[in-house]
Short mmCIF file of C-alpha atoms in Angstrom, two decimals:
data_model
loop_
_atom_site.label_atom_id
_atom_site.label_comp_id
_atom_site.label_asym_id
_atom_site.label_seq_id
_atom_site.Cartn_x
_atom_site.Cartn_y
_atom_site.Cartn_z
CA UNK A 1 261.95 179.28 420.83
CA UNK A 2 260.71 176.38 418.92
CA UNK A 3 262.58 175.14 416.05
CA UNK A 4 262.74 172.19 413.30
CA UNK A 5 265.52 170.14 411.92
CA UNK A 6 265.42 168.32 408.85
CA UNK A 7 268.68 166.63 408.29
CA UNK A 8 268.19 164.94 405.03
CA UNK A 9 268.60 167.89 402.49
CA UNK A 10 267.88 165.65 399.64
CA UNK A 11 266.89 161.92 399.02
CA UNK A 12 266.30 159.38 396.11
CA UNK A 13 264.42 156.85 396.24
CA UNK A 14 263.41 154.67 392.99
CA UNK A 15 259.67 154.63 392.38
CA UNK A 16 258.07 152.10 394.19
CA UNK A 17 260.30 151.89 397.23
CA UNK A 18 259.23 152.99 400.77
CA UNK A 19 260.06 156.42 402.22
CA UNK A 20 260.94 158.18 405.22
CA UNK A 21 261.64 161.75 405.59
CA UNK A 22 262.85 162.66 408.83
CA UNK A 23 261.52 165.69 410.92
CA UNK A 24 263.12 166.62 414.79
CA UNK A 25 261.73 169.48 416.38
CA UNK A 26 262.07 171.62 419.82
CA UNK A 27 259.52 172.68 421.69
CA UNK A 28 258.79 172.78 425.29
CA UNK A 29 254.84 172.33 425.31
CA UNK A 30 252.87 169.82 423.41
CA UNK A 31 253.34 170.34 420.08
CA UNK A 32 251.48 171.09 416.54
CA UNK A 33 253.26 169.35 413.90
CA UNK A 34 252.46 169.47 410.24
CA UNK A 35 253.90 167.97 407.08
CA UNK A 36 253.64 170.16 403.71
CA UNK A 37 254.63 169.54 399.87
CA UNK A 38 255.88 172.13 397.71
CA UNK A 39 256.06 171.35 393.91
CA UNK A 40 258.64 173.35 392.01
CA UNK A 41 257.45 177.02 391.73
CA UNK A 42 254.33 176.52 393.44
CA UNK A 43 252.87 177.13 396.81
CA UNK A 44 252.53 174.78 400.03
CA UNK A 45 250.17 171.43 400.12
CA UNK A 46 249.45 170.31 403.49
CA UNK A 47 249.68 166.61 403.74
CA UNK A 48 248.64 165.83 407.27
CA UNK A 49 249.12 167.14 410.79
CA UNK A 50 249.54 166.15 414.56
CA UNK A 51 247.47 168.27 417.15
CA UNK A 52 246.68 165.23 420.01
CA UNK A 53 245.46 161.78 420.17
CA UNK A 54 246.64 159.04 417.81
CA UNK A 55 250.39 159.09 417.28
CA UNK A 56 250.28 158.06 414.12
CA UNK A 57 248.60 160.18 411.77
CA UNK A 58 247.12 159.39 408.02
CA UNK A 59 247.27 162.07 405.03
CA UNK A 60 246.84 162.70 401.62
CA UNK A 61 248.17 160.72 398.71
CA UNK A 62 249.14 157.82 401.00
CA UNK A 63 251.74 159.35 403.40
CA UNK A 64 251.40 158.99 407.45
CA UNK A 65 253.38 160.11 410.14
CA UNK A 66 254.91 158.91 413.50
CA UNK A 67 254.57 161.27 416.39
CA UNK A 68 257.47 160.12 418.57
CA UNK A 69 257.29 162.39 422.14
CA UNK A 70 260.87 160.58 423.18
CA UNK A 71 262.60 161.48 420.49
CA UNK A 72 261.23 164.78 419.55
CA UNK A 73 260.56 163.11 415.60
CA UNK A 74 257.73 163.35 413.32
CA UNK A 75 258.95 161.53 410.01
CA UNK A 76 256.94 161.11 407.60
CA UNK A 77 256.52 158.16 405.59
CA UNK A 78 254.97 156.00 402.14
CA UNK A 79 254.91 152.40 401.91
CA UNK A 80 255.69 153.01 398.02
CA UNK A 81 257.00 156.33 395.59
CA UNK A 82 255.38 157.66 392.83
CA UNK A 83 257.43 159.34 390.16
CA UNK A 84 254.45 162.24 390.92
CA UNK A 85 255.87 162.31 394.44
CA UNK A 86 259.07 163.98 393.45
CA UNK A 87 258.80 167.52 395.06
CA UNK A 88 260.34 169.26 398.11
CA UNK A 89 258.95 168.40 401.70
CA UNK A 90 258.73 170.28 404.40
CA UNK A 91 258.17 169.91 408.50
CA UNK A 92 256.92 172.33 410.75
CA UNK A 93 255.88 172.82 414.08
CA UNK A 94 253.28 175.71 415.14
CA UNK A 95 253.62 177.72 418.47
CA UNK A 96 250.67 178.20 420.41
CA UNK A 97 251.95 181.23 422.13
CA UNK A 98 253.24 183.32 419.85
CA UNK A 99 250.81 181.74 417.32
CA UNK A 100 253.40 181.53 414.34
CA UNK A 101 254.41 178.55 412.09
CA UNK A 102 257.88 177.47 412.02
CA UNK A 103 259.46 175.55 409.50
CA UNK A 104 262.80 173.49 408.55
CA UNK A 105 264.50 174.23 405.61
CA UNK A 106 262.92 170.86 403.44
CA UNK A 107 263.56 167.76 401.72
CA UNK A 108 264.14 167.45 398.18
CA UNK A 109 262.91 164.08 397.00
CA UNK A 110 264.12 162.71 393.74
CA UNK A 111 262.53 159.65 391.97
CA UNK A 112 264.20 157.28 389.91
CA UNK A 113 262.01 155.44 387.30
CA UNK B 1 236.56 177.95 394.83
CA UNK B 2 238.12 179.54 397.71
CA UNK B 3 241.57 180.39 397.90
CA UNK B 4 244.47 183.03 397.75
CA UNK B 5 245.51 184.95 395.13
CA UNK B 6 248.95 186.13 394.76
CA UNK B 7 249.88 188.61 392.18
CA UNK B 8 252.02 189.19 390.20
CA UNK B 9 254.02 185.91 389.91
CA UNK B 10 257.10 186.90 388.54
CA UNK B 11 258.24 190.66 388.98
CA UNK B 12 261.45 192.14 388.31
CA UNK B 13 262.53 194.92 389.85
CA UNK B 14 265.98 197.30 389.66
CA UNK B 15 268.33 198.39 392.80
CA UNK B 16 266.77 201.52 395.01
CA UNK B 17 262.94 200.74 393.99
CA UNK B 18 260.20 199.58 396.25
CA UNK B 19 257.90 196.72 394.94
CA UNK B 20 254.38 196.10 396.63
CA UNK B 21 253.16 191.79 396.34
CA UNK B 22 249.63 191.42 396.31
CA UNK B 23 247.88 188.53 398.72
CA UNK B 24 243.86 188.12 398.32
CA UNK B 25 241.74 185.43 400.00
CA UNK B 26 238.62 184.38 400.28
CA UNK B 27 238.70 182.06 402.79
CA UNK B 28 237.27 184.40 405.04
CA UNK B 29 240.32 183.66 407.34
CA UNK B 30 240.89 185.93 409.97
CA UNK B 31 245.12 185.65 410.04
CA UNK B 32 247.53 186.09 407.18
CA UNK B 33 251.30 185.63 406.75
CA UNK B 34 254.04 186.46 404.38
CA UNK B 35 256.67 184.41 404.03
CA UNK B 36 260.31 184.49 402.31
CA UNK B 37 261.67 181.05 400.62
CA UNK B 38 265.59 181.29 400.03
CA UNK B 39 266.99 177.61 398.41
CA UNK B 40 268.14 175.72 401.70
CA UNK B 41 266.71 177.65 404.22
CA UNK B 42 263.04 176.65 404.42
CA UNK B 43 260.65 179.67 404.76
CA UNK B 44 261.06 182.67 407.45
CA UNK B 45 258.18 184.57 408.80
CA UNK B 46 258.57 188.29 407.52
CA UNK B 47 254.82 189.66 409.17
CA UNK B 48 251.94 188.12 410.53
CA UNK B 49 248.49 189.63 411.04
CA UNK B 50 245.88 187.94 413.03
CA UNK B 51 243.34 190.94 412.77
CA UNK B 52 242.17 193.86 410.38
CA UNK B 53 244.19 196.78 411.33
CA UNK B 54 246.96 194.91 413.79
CA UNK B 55 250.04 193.18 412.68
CA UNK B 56 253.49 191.59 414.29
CA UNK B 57 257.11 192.08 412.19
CA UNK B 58 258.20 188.09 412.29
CA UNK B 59 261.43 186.62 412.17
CA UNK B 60 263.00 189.00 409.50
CA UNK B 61 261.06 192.06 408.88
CA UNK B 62 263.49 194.49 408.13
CA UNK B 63 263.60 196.29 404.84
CA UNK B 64 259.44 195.13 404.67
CA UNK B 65 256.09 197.01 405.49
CA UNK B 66 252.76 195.47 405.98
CA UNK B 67 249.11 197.00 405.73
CA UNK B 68 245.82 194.75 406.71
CA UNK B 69 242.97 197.82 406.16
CA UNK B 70 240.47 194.88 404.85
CA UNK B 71 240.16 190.95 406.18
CA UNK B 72 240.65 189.55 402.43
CA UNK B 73 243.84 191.56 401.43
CA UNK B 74 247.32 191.86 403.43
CA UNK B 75 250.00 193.47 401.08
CA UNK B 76 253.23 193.51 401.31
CA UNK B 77 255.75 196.02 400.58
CA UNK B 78 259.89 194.66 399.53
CA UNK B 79 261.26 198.48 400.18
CA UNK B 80 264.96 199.53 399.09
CA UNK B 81 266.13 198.38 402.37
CA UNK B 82 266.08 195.33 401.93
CA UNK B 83 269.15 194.16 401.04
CA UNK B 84 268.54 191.06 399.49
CA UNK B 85 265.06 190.85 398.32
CA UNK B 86 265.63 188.76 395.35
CA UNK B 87 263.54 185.30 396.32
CA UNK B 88 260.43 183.59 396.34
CA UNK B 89 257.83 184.92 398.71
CA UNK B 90 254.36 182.65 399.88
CA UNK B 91 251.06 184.26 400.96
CA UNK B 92 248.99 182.52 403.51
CA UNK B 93 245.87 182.54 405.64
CA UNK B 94 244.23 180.39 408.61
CA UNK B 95 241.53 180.73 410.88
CA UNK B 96 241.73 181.31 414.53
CA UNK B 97 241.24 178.26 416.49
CA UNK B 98 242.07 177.31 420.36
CA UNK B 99 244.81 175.08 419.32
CA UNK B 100 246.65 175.52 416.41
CA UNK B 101 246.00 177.22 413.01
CA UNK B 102 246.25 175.57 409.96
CA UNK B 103 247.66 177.40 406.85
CA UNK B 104 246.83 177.76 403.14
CA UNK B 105 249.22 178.72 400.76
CA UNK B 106 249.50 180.75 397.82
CA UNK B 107 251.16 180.12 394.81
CA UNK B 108 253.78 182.64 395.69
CA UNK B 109 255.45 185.28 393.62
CA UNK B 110 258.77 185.10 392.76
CA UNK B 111 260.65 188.72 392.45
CA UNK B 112 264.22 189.24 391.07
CA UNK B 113 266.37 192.38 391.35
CA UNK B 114 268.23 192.99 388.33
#
């Protein structure tokens, strides 16, 4: 069965620094990797995925992400924080055979003015 | 705009009751998902439908019911089984593709037993 680690459960960064969230998943074919944002009390934003091609993949509000196939990683990273980035972050990867999502249990990203 | 509607968003419920969440879309996706959101744990699959009329019990279905009788609604049903249903549940929908689908969220309803 597939699954996703996330093992930094929360992360502060002061606004304007760089960012890396890091994402390890298992799964024994190729796999579907997305990156979501969840503001507090609301629903899921996708930010970007990974399906095939490029490894390194571009998003929304300025975050990309590293498909590594050797180390079974997808971080996710920004160059520079935004206080407006502040939010919880979460990986998943998506099973093609049993054609369900599965996700880690999230980031929590702080930002310090 | 097209989206999904999830209603109500806050809902309180006592012990022994059974409370039904509503999920809309108008997407016109053909698969919907419910999932639970505990703090810490990420989200778990409770059902999945990728059809009118057919649906799959996900990761941690008991104490839940599912119906899909139209392609824009997919209710679900937190019955007095559940043992712990207080938590924040998320609504979604994709379309079918060959490779992998891509989910839209709700804005999720949040239900606490008192």
């Amino acid at each position: 069965a597939q699954s996703v680690t996330q093992p930094d459960i929360h992360i502060t960064v002061s606004e304007g620094a760089s960012l890396e969230l890091r994402c390890n998943y298992s799964y024994g074919a190729t796999p579907y990797l997305f990156w979501y944002v969840q503001s507090p009390g609301q629903g899921l934003q996708l930010l970007l995925k990974y399906f095939s091609g490029d490894t390194l993949v571009q998003g929304i509000k300025g975050f990309e992400a590293e498909f590594k196939r050797s180390q079974s990683s997808f971080n996710l990273r920004k160059p520079s924080v935004h206080w407006s980035d502040a939010a919880e972050y979460f990986c998943a990867v998506f099973s093609g055979s049993a054609r369900q999502l599965t996700f880690g249990s999230g980031t929590q990203l702080t930002v310090l003015p | 705009d097209g989206g999904i509607t999830q209603s109500p968003k806050y809902l309180f419920r006592k012990e022994g009751q059974n409370v039904t969440l509503s999920c809309e879309q108008n997407l016109n996706h053909d698969a919907m998902y419910w999932y639970r959101q505990d703090p810490g744990q990420g989200l778990r699959l409770i059902y999945y439908s990728q059809i009118v009329n057919d649906f799959q019990k996900g990761d941690i279905a008991e104490g839940y019911s599912v119906s899909r009788e139209k392609k824009e609604s997919f209710p679900l049903t937190v019955t007095s089984a559940q043992k712990n249903p207080t938590a924040f549940y998320l609504c979604a929908s994709s379309t079918k593709t060959s490779g992998a689908n891509v989910l839209t969220f709700g804005a999720g309803s949040r239900l606490t037993v008192l």
